[in-house]
mmCIF file of C-alpha atoms in Angstrom:
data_model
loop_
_atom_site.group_PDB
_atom_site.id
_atom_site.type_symbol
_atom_site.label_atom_id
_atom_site.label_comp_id
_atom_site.label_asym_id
_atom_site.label_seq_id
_atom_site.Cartn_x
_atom_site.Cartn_y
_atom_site.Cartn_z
ATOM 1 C CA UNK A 1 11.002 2.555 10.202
ATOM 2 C CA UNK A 2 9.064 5.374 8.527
ATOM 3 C CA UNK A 3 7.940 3.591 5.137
ATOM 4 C CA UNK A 4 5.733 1.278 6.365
ATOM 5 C CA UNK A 5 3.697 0.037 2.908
ATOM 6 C CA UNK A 6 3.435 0.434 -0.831
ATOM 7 C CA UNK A 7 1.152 -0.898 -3.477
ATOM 8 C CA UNK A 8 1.256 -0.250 -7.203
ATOM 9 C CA UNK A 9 -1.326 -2.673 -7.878
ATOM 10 C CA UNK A 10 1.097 -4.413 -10.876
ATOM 11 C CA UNK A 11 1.499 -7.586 -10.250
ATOM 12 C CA UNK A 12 -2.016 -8.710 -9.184
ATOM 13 C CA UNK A 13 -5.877 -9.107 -10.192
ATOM 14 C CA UNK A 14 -7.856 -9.122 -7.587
ATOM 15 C CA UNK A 15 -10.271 -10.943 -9.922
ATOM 16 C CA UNK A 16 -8.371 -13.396 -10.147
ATOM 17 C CA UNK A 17 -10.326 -17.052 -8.809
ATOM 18 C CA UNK A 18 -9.315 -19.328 -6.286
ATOM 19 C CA UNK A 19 -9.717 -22.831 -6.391
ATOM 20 C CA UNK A 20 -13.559 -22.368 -5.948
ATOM 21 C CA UNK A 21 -14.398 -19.949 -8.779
ATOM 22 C CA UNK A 22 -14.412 -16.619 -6.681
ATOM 23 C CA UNK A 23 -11.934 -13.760 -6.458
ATOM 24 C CA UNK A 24 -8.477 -13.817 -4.427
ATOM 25 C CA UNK A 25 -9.798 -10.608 -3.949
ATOM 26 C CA UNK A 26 -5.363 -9.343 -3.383
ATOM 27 C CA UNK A 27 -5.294 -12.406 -0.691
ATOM 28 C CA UNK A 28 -5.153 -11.007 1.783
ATOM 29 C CA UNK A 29 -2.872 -8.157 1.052
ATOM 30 C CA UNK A 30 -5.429 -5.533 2.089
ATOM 31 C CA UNK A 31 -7.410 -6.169 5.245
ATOM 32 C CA UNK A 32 -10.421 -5.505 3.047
ATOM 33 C CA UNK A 33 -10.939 -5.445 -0.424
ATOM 34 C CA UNK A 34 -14.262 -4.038 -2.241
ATOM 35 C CA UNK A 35 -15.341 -7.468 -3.705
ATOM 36 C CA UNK A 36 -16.243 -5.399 -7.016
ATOM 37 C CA UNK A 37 -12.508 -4.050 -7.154
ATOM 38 C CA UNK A 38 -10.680 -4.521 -10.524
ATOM 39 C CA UNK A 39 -7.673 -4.127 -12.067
ATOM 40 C CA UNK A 40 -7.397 -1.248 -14.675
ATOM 41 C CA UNK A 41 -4.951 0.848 -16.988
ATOM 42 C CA UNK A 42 -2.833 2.475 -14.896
ATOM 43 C CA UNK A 43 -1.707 6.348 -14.765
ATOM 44 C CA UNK A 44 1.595 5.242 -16.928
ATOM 45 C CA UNK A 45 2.322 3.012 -19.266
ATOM 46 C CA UNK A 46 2.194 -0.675 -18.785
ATOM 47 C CA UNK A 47 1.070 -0.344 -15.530
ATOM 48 C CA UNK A 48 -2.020 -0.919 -13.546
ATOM 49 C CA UNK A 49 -4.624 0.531 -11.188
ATOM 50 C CA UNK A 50 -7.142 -0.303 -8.410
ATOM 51 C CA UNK A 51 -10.934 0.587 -9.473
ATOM 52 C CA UNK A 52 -13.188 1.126 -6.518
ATOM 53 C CA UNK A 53 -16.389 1.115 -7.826
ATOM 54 C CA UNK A 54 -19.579 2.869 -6.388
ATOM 55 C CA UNK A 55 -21.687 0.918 -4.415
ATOM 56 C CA UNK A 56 -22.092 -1.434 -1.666
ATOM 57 C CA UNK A 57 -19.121 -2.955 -1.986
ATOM 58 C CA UNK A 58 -16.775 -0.415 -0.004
ATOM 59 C CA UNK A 59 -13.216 0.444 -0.628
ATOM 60 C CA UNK A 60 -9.620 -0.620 0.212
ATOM 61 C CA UNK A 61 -8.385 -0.833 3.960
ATOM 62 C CA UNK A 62 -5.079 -1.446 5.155
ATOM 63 C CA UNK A 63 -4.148 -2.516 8.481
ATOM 64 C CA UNK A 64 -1.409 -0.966 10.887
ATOM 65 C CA UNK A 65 0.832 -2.199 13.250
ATOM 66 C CA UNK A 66 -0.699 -1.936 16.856
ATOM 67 C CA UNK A 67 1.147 1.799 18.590
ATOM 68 C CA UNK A 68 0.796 3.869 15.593
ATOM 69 C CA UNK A 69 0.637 7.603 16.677
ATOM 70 C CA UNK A 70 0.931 9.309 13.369
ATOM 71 C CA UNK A 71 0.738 8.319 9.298
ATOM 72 C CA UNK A 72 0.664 9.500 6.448
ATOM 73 C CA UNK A 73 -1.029 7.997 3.862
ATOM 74 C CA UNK A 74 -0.942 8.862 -0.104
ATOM 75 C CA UNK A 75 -1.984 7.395 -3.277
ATOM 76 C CA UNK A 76 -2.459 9.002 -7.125
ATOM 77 C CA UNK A 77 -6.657 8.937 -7.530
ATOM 78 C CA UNK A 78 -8.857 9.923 -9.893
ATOM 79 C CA UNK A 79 -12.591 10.206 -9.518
ATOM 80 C CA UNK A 80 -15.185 9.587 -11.633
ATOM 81 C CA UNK A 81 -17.860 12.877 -12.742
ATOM 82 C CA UNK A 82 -20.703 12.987 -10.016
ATOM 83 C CA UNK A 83 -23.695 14.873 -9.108
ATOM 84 C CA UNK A 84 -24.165 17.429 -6.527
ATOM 85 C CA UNK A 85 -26.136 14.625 -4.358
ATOM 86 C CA UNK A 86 -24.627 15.947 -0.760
ATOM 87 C CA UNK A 87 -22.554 12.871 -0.449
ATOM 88 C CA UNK A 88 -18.899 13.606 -1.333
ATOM 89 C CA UNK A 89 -16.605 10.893 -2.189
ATOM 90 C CA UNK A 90 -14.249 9.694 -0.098
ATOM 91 C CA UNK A 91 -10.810 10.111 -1.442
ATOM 92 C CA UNK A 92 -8.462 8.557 2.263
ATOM 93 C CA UNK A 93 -8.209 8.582 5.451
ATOM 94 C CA UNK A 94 -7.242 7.572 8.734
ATOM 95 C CA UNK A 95 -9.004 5.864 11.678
ATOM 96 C CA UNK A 96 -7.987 5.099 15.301
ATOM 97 C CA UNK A 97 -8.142 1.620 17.243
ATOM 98 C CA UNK A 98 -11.412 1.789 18.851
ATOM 99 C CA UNK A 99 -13.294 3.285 15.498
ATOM 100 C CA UNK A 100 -14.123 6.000 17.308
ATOM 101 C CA UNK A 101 -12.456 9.081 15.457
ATOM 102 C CA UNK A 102 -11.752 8.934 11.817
ATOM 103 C CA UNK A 103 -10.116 12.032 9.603
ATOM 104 C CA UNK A 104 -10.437 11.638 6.396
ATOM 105 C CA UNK A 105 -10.248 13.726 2.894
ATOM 106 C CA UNK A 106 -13.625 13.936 0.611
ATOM 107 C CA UNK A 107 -13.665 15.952 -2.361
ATOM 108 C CA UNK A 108 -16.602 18.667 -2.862
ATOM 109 C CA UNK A 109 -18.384 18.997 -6.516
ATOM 110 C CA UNK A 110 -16.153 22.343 -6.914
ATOM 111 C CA UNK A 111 -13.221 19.754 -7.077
ATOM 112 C CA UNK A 112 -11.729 21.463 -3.964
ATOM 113 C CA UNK A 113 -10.796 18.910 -1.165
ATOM 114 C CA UNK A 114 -12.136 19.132 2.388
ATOM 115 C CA UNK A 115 -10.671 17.755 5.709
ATOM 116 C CA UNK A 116 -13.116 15.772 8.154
ATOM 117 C CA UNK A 117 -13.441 14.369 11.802
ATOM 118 C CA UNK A 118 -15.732 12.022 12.099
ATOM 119 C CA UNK A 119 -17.442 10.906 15.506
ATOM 120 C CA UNK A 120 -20.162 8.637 16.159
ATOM 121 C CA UNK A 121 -21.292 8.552 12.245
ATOM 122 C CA UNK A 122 -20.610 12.823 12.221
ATOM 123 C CA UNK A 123 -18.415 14.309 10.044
ATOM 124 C CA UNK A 124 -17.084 17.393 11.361
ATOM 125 C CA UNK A 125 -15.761 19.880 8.853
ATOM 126 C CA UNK A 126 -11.947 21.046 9.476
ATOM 127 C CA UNK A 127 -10.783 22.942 6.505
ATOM 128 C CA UNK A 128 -11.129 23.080 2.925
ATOM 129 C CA UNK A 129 -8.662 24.083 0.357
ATOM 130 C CA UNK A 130 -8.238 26.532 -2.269
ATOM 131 C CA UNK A 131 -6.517 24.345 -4.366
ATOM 132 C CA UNK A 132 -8.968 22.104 -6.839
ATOM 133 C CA UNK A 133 -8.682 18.668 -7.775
ATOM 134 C CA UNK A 134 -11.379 18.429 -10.977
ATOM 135 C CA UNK A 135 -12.902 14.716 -11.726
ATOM 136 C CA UNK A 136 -11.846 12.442 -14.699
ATOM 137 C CA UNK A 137 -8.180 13.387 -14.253
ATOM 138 C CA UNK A 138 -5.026 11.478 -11.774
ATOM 139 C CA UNK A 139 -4.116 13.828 -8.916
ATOM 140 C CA UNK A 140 -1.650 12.935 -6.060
ATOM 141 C CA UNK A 141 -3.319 13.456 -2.729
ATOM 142 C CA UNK A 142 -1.403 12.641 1.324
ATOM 143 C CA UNK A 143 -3.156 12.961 4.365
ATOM 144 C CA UNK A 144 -1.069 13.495 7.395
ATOM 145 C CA UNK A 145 -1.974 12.552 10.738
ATOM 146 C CA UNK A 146 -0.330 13.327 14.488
ATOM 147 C CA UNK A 147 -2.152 12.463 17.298
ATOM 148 C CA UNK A 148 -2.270 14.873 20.350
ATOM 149 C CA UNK A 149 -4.577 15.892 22.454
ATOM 150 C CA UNK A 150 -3.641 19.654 22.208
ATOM 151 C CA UNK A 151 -0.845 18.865 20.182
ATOM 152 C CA UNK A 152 -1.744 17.056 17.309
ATOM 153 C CA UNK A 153 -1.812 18.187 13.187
ATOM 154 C CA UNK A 154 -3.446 17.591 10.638
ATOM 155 C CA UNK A 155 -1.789 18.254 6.678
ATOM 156 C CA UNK A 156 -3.466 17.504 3.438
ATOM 157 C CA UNK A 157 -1.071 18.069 -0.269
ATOM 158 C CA UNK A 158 -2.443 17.428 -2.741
ATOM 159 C CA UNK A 159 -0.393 17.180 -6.556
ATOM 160 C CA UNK A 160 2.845 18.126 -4.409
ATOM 161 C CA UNK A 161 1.085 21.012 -2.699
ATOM 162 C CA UNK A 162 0.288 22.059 0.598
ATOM 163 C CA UNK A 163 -3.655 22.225 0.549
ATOM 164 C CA UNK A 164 -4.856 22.184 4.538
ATOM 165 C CA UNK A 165 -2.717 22.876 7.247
ATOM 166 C CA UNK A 166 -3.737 22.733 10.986
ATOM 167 C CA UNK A 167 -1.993 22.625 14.320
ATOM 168 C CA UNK A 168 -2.602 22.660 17.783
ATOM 169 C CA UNK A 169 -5.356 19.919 17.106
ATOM 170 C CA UNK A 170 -7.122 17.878 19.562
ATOM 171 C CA UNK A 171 -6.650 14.830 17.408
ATOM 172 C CA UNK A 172 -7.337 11.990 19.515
ATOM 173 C CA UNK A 173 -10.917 13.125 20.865
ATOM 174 C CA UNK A 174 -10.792 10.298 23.718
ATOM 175 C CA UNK A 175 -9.953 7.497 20.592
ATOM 176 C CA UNK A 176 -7.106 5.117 20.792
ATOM 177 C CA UNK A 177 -3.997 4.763 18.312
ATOM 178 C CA UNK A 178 -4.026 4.694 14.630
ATOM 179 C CA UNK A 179 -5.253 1.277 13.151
ATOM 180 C CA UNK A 180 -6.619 2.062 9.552
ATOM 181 C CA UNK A 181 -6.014 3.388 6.864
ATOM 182 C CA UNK A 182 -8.603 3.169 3.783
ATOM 183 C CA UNK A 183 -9.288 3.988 0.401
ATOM 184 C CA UNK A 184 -12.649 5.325 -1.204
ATOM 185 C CA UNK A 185 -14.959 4.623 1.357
ATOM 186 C CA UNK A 186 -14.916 4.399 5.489
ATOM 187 C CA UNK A 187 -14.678 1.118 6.398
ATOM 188 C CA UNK A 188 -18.126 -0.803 6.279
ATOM 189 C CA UNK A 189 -19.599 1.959 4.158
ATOM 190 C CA UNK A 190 -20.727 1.909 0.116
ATOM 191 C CA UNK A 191 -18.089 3.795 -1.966
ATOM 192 C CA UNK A 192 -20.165 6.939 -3.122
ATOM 193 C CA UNK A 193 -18.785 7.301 -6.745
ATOM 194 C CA UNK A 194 -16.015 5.220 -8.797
ATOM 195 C CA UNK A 195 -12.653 5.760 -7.525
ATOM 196 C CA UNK A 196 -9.639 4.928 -9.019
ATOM 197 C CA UNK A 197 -6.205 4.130 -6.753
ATOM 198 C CA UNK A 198 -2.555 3.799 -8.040
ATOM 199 C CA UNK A 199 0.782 4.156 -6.338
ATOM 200 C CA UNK A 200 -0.289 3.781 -3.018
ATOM 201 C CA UNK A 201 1.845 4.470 0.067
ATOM 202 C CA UNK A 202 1.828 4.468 4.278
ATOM 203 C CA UNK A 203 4.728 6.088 6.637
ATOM 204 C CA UNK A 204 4.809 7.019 10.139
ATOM 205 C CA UNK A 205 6.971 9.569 10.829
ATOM 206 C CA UNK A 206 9.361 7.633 13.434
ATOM 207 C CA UNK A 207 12.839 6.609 12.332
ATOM 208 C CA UNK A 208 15.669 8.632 9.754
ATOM 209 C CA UNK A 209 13.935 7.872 6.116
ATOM 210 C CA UNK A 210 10.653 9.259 5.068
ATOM 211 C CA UNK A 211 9.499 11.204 8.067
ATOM 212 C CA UNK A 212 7.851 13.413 5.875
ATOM 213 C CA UNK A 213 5.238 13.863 2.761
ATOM 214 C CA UNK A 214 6.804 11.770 0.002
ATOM 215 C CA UNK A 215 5.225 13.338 -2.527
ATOM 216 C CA UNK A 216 3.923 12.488 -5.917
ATOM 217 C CA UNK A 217 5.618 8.973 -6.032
ATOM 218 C CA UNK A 218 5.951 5.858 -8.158
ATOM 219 C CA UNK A 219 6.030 2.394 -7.308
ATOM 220 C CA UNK A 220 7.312 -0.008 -10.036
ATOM 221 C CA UNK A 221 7.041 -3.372 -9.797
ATOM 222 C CA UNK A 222 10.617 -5.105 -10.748
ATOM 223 C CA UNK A 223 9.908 -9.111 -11.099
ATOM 224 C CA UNK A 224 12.955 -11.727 -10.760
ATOM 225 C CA UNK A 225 14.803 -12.162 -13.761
ATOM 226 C CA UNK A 226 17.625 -14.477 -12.728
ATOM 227 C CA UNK A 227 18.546 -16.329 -9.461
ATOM 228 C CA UNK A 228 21.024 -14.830 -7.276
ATOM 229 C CA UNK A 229 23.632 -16.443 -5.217
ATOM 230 C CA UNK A 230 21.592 -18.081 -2.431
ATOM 231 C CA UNK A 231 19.925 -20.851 -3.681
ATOM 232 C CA UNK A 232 19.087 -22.986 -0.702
ATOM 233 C CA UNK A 233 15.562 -23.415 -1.432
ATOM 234 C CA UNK A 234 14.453 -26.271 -3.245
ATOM 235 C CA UNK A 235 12.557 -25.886 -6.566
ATOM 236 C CA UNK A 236 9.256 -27.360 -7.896
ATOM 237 C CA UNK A 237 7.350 -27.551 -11.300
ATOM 238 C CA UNK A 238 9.980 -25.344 -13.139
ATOM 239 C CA UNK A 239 13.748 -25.364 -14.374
ATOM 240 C CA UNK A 240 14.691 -22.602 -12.203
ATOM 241 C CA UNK A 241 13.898 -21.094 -8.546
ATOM 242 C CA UNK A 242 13.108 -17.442 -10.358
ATOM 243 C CA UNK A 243 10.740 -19.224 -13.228
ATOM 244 C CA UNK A 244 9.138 -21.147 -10.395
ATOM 245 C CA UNK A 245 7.895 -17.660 -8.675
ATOM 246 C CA UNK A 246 7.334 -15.492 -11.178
ATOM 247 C CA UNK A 247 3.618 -16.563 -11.825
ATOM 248 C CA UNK A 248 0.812 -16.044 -9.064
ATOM 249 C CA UNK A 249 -0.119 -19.782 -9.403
ATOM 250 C CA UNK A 250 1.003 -23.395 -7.323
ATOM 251 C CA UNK A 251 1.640 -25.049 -10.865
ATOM 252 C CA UNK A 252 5.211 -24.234 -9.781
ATOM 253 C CA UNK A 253 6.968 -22.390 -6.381
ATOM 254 C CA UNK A 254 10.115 -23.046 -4.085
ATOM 255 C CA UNK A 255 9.810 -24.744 -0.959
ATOM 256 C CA UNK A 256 12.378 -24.713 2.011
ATOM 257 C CA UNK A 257 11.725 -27.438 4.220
ATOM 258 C CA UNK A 258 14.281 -26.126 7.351
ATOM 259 C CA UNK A 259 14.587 -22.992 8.936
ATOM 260 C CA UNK A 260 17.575 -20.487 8.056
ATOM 261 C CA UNK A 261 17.764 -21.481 4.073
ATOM 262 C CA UNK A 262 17.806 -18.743 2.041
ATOM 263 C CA UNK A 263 17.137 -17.929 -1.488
ATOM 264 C CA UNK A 264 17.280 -14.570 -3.119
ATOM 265 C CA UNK A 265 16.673 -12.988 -6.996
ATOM 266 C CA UNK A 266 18.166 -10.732 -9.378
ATOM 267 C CA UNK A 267 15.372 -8.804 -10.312
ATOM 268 C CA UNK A 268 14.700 -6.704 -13.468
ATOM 269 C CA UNK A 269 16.459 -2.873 -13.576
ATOM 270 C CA UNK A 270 14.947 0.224 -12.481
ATOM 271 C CA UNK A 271 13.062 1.448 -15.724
ATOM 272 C CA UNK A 272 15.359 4.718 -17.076
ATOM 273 C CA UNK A 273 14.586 7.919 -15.113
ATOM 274 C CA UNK A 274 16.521 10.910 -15.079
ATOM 275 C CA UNK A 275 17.429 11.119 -11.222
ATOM 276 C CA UNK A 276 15.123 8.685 -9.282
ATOM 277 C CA UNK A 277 15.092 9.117 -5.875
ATOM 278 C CA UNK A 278 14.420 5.231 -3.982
ATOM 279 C CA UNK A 279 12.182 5.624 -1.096
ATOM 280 C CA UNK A 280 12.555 1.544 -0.562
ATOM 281 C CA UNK A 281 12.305 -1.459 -1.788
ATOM 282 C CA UNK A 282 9.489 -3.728 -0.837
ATOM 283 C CA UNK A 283 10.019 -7.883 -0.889
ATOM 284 C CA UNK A 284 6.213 -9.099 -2.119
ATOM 285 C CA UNK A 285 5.809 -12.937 -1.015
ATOM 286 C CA UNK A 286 3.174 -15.184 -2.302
ATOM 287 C CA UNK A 287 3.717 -18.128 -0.096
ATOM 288 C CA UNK A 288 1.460 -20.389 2.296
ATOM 289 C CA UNK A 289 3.201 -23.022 4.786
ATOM 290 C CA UNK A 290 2.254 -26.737 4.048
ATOM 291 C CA UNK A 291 2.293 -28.728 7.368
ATOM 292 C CA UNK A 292 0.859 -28.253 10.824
ATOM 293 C CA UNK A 293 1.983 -25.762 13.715
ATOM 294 C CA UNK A 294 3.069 -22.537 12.478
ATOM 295 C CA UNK A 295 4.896 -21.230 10.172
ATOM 296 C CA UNK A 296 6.473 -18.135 9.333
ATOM 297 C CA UNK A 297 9.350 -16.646 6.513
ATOM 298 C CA UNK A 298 11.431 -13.199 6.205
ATOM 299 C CA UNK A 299 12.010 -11.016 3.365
ATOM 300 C CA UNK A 300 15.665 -11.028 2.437
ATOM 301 C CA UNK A 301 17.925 -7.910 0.986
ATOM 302 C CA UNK A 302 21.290 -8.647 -0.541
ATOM 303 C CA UNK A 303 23.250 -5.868 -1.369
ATOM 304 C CA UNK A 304 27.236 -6.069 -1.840
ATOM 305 C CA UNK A 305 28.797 -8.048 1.362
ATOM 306 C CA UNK A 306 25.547 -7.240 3.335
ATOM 307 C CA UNK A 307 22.521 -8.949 4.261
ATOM 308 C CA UNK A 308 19.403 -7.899 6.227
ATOM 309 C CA UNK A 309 16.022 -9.801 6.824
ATOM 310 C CA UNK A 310 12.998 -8.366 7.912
ATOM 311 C CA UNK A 311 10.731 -9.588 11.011
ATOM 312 C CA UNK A 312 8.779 -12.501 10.211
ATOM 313 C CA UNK A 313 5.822 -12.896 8.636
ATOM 314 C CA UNK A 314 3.427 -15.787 9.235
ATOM 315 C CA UNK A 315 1.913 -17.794 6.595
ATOM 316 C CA UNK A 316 -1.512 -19.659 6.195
ATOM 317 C CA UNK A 317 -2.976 -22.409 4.946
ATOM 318 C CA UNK A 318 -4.074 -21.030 1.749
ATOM 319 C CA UNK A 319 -1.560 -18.292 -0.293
ATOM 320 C CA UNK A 320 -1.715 -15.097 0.679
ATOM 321 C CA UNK A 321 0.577 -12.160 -0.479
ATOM 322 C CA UNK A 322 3.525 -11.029 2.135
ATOM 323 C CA UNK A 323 5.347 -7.694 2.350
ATOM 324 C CA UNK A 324 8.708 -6.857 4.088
ATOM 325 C CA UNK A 325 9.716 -3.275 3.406
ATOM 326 C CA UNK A 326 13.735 -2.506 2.831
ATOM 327 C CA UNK A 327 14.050 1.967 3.542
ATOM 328 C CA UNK A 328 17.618 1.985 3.741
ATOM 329 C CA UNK A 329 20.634 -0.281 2.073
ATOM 330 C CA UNK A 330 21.930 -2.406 3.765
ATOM 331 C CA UNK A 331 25.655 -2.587 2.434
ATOM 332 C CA UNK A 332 25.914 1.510 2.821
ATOM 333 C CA UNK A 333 23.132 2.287 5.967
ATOM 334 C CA UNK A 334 21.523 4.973 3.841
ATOM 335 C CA UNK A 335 18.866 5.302 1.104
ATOM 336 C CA UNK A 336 19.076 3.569 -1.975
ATOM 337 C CA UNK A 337 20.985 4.214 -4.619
ATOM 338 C CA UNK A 338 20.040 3.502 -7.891
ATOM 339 C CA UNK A 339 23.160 1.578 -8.881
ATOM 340 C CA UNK A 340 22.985 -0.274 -5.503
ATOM 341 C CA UNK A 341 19.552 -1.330 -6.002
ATOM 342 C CA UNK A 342 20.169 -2.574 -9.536
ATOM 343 C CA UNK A 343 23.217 -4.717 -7.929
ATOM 344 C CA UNK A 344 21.065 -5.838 -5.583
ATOM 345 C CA UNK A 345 19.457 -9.401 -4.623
ATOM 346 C CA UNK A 346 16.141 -9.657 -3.176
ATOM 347 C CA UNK A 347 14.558 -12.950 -1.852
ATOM 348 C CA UNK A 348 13.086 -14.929 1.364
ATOM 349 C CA UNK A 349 14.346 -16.231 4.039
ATOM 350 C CA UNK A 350 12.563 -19.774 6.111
ATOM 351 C CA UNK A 351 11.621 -19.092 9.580
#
């Protein structure tokens, strides 16, 4: 697995109230959520964004799985015009298990972007690029991280480009593994200036898919359109299993009440590009379980006589959203194709 997470921010507001008037705040999708965050225009058409505004609130921070040694992490952002105050805004970054090393990407009021190590509340200059990345407009920026303690590199791109390269880094500095990965502000610190995210993405650069910079991506969000041909699941408050889940509400939903049933989707095409390349295909869940002990459901891929399910993922009381990432099809072994994906059936699996 090299894709580990994606986000396009489409298909939620994290404004959106619970049952007790305040905001979902994404549900639990990020780790932690700026409670001012809101859902904006996105960089295309009919398609949304993540604000981050400045202030108190913070940013957006994603968890990792526990033995990461190396991500990359890259989103489209766009800053809002600031002041030469002496306190750059924090575009990404990166920090270990312990908190004790961060690297992370700021941009300076000359637009160019500069690399930092942070220790003990210092930031550390590394590097700063020639390329420029002016305020008010969408630019594509990926941080690269390998840990080493001799050994280790840091890369930043930014639009596509290769804007800071080092190697032979000592990147651990006596820290732990990679745990974080945030957005607009280091965890548990105000966001400095506005900050806009959109197509947000995390890889490590283990497995055969996406070991590398993925570049100036997309991430579309296809909803279900039609059920597919598992339909084990047993449907509630709606005529159909894909009506029932295509709202982020409990007026209706699909309930499995014994482990192994299976349901799965036709979802909506690919909108028409010229030669889209598929990086994956991530199953979003909003689900919760609804009795005592634990509980737990897989993502589900479909695709010609094949069928894979990802590891499970364990539900709450309360809804919460769920992600299981698909790289490679299952029916071929390889990337996605865009005709296989079309084909394709995507849906959950009970635990």
């Amino acid at each position: 697995m090299a894709l580990l997470f994606i986000d396009g921010f489409d298909h939620y507001d994290p404004q959106q109230p619970d049952d007790f008037g305040q905001p979902w705040l994404a549900r639990g999708k990020a780790a932690y959520l700026s409670p001012q965050a809101t859902r904006i225009q996105g960089r295309r058409p009919s398609s949304y964004a993540l604000r981050l505004p400045a202030g108190s609130g913070g940013g957006y921070v994603k968890n990792l799985d526990a033995g990461t040694a190396s991500l990359i992490v890259g989103a489209a952002l766009r800053v809002a015009p600031f002041e030469n105050t002496y306190q750059e805004p924090v575009l990404l970054g990166v920090r270990d298990a312990s908190a004790q090393v961060a690297h992370l990407v700021k941009i300076g009021e000359d637009g160019r972007l500069r690399l930092y190590r942070r220790q003990s509340s210092y930031d550390q200059l590394l590097a700063t690029s020639i390329a420029t990345a002016p305020a008010r407009g969408w630019h594509y920026v990926e941080l690269k991280v390998v840990q080493g303690t001799g050994s280790g590199t840091l890369d930043v791109r930014v639009n596509g480009m290769l804007a800071i390269q080092l190697s032979g880094q000592d990147t651990l500095q006596g820290g732990g593994q990679l745990l974080t990965a945030f957005v607009g502000a280091v965890p548990g610190e105000p966001c400095p200036v506005t900050v806009d995210v959109d197509d947000l993405y995390l890889a490590d650069t283990a497995g055969t898919l996406n070991t590398t910079f993925l570049g100036d991506v997309r991430v579309d969000a296809l909803p279900p359109q039609a059920d597919g041909s598992l339909t084990e699941w047993t449907v509630e408050g709606a005529s159909s299993a894909w009506a029932a889940v295509s709202d982020g509400d409990e007026a209706s939903g699909i309930r499995a009440d014994a482990a192994g049933l299976r349901q799965s989707f036709d979802i909506a095409p690919l909108p028409a590009m010229a030669t889209p390349a598929i990086h994956g295909v991530q199953v979003t869940l909003l689900a919760r379980k609804t009795d005592a002990g634990p509980g737990q459901v897989r993502g589900l891929a479909v695709s010609g006589s094949q069928t894979a399910v990802s590891a499970d993922l364990i539900l709450q009381e309360q809804l919460a959203w769920h992600t299981a990432l698909f790289e490679a099809d299952p029916n071929a072994g390889s990337a996605w194709s865009e005709a296989a994906l079309n084909a394709a059936e995507f849906g959950v699996e009970a635990g």
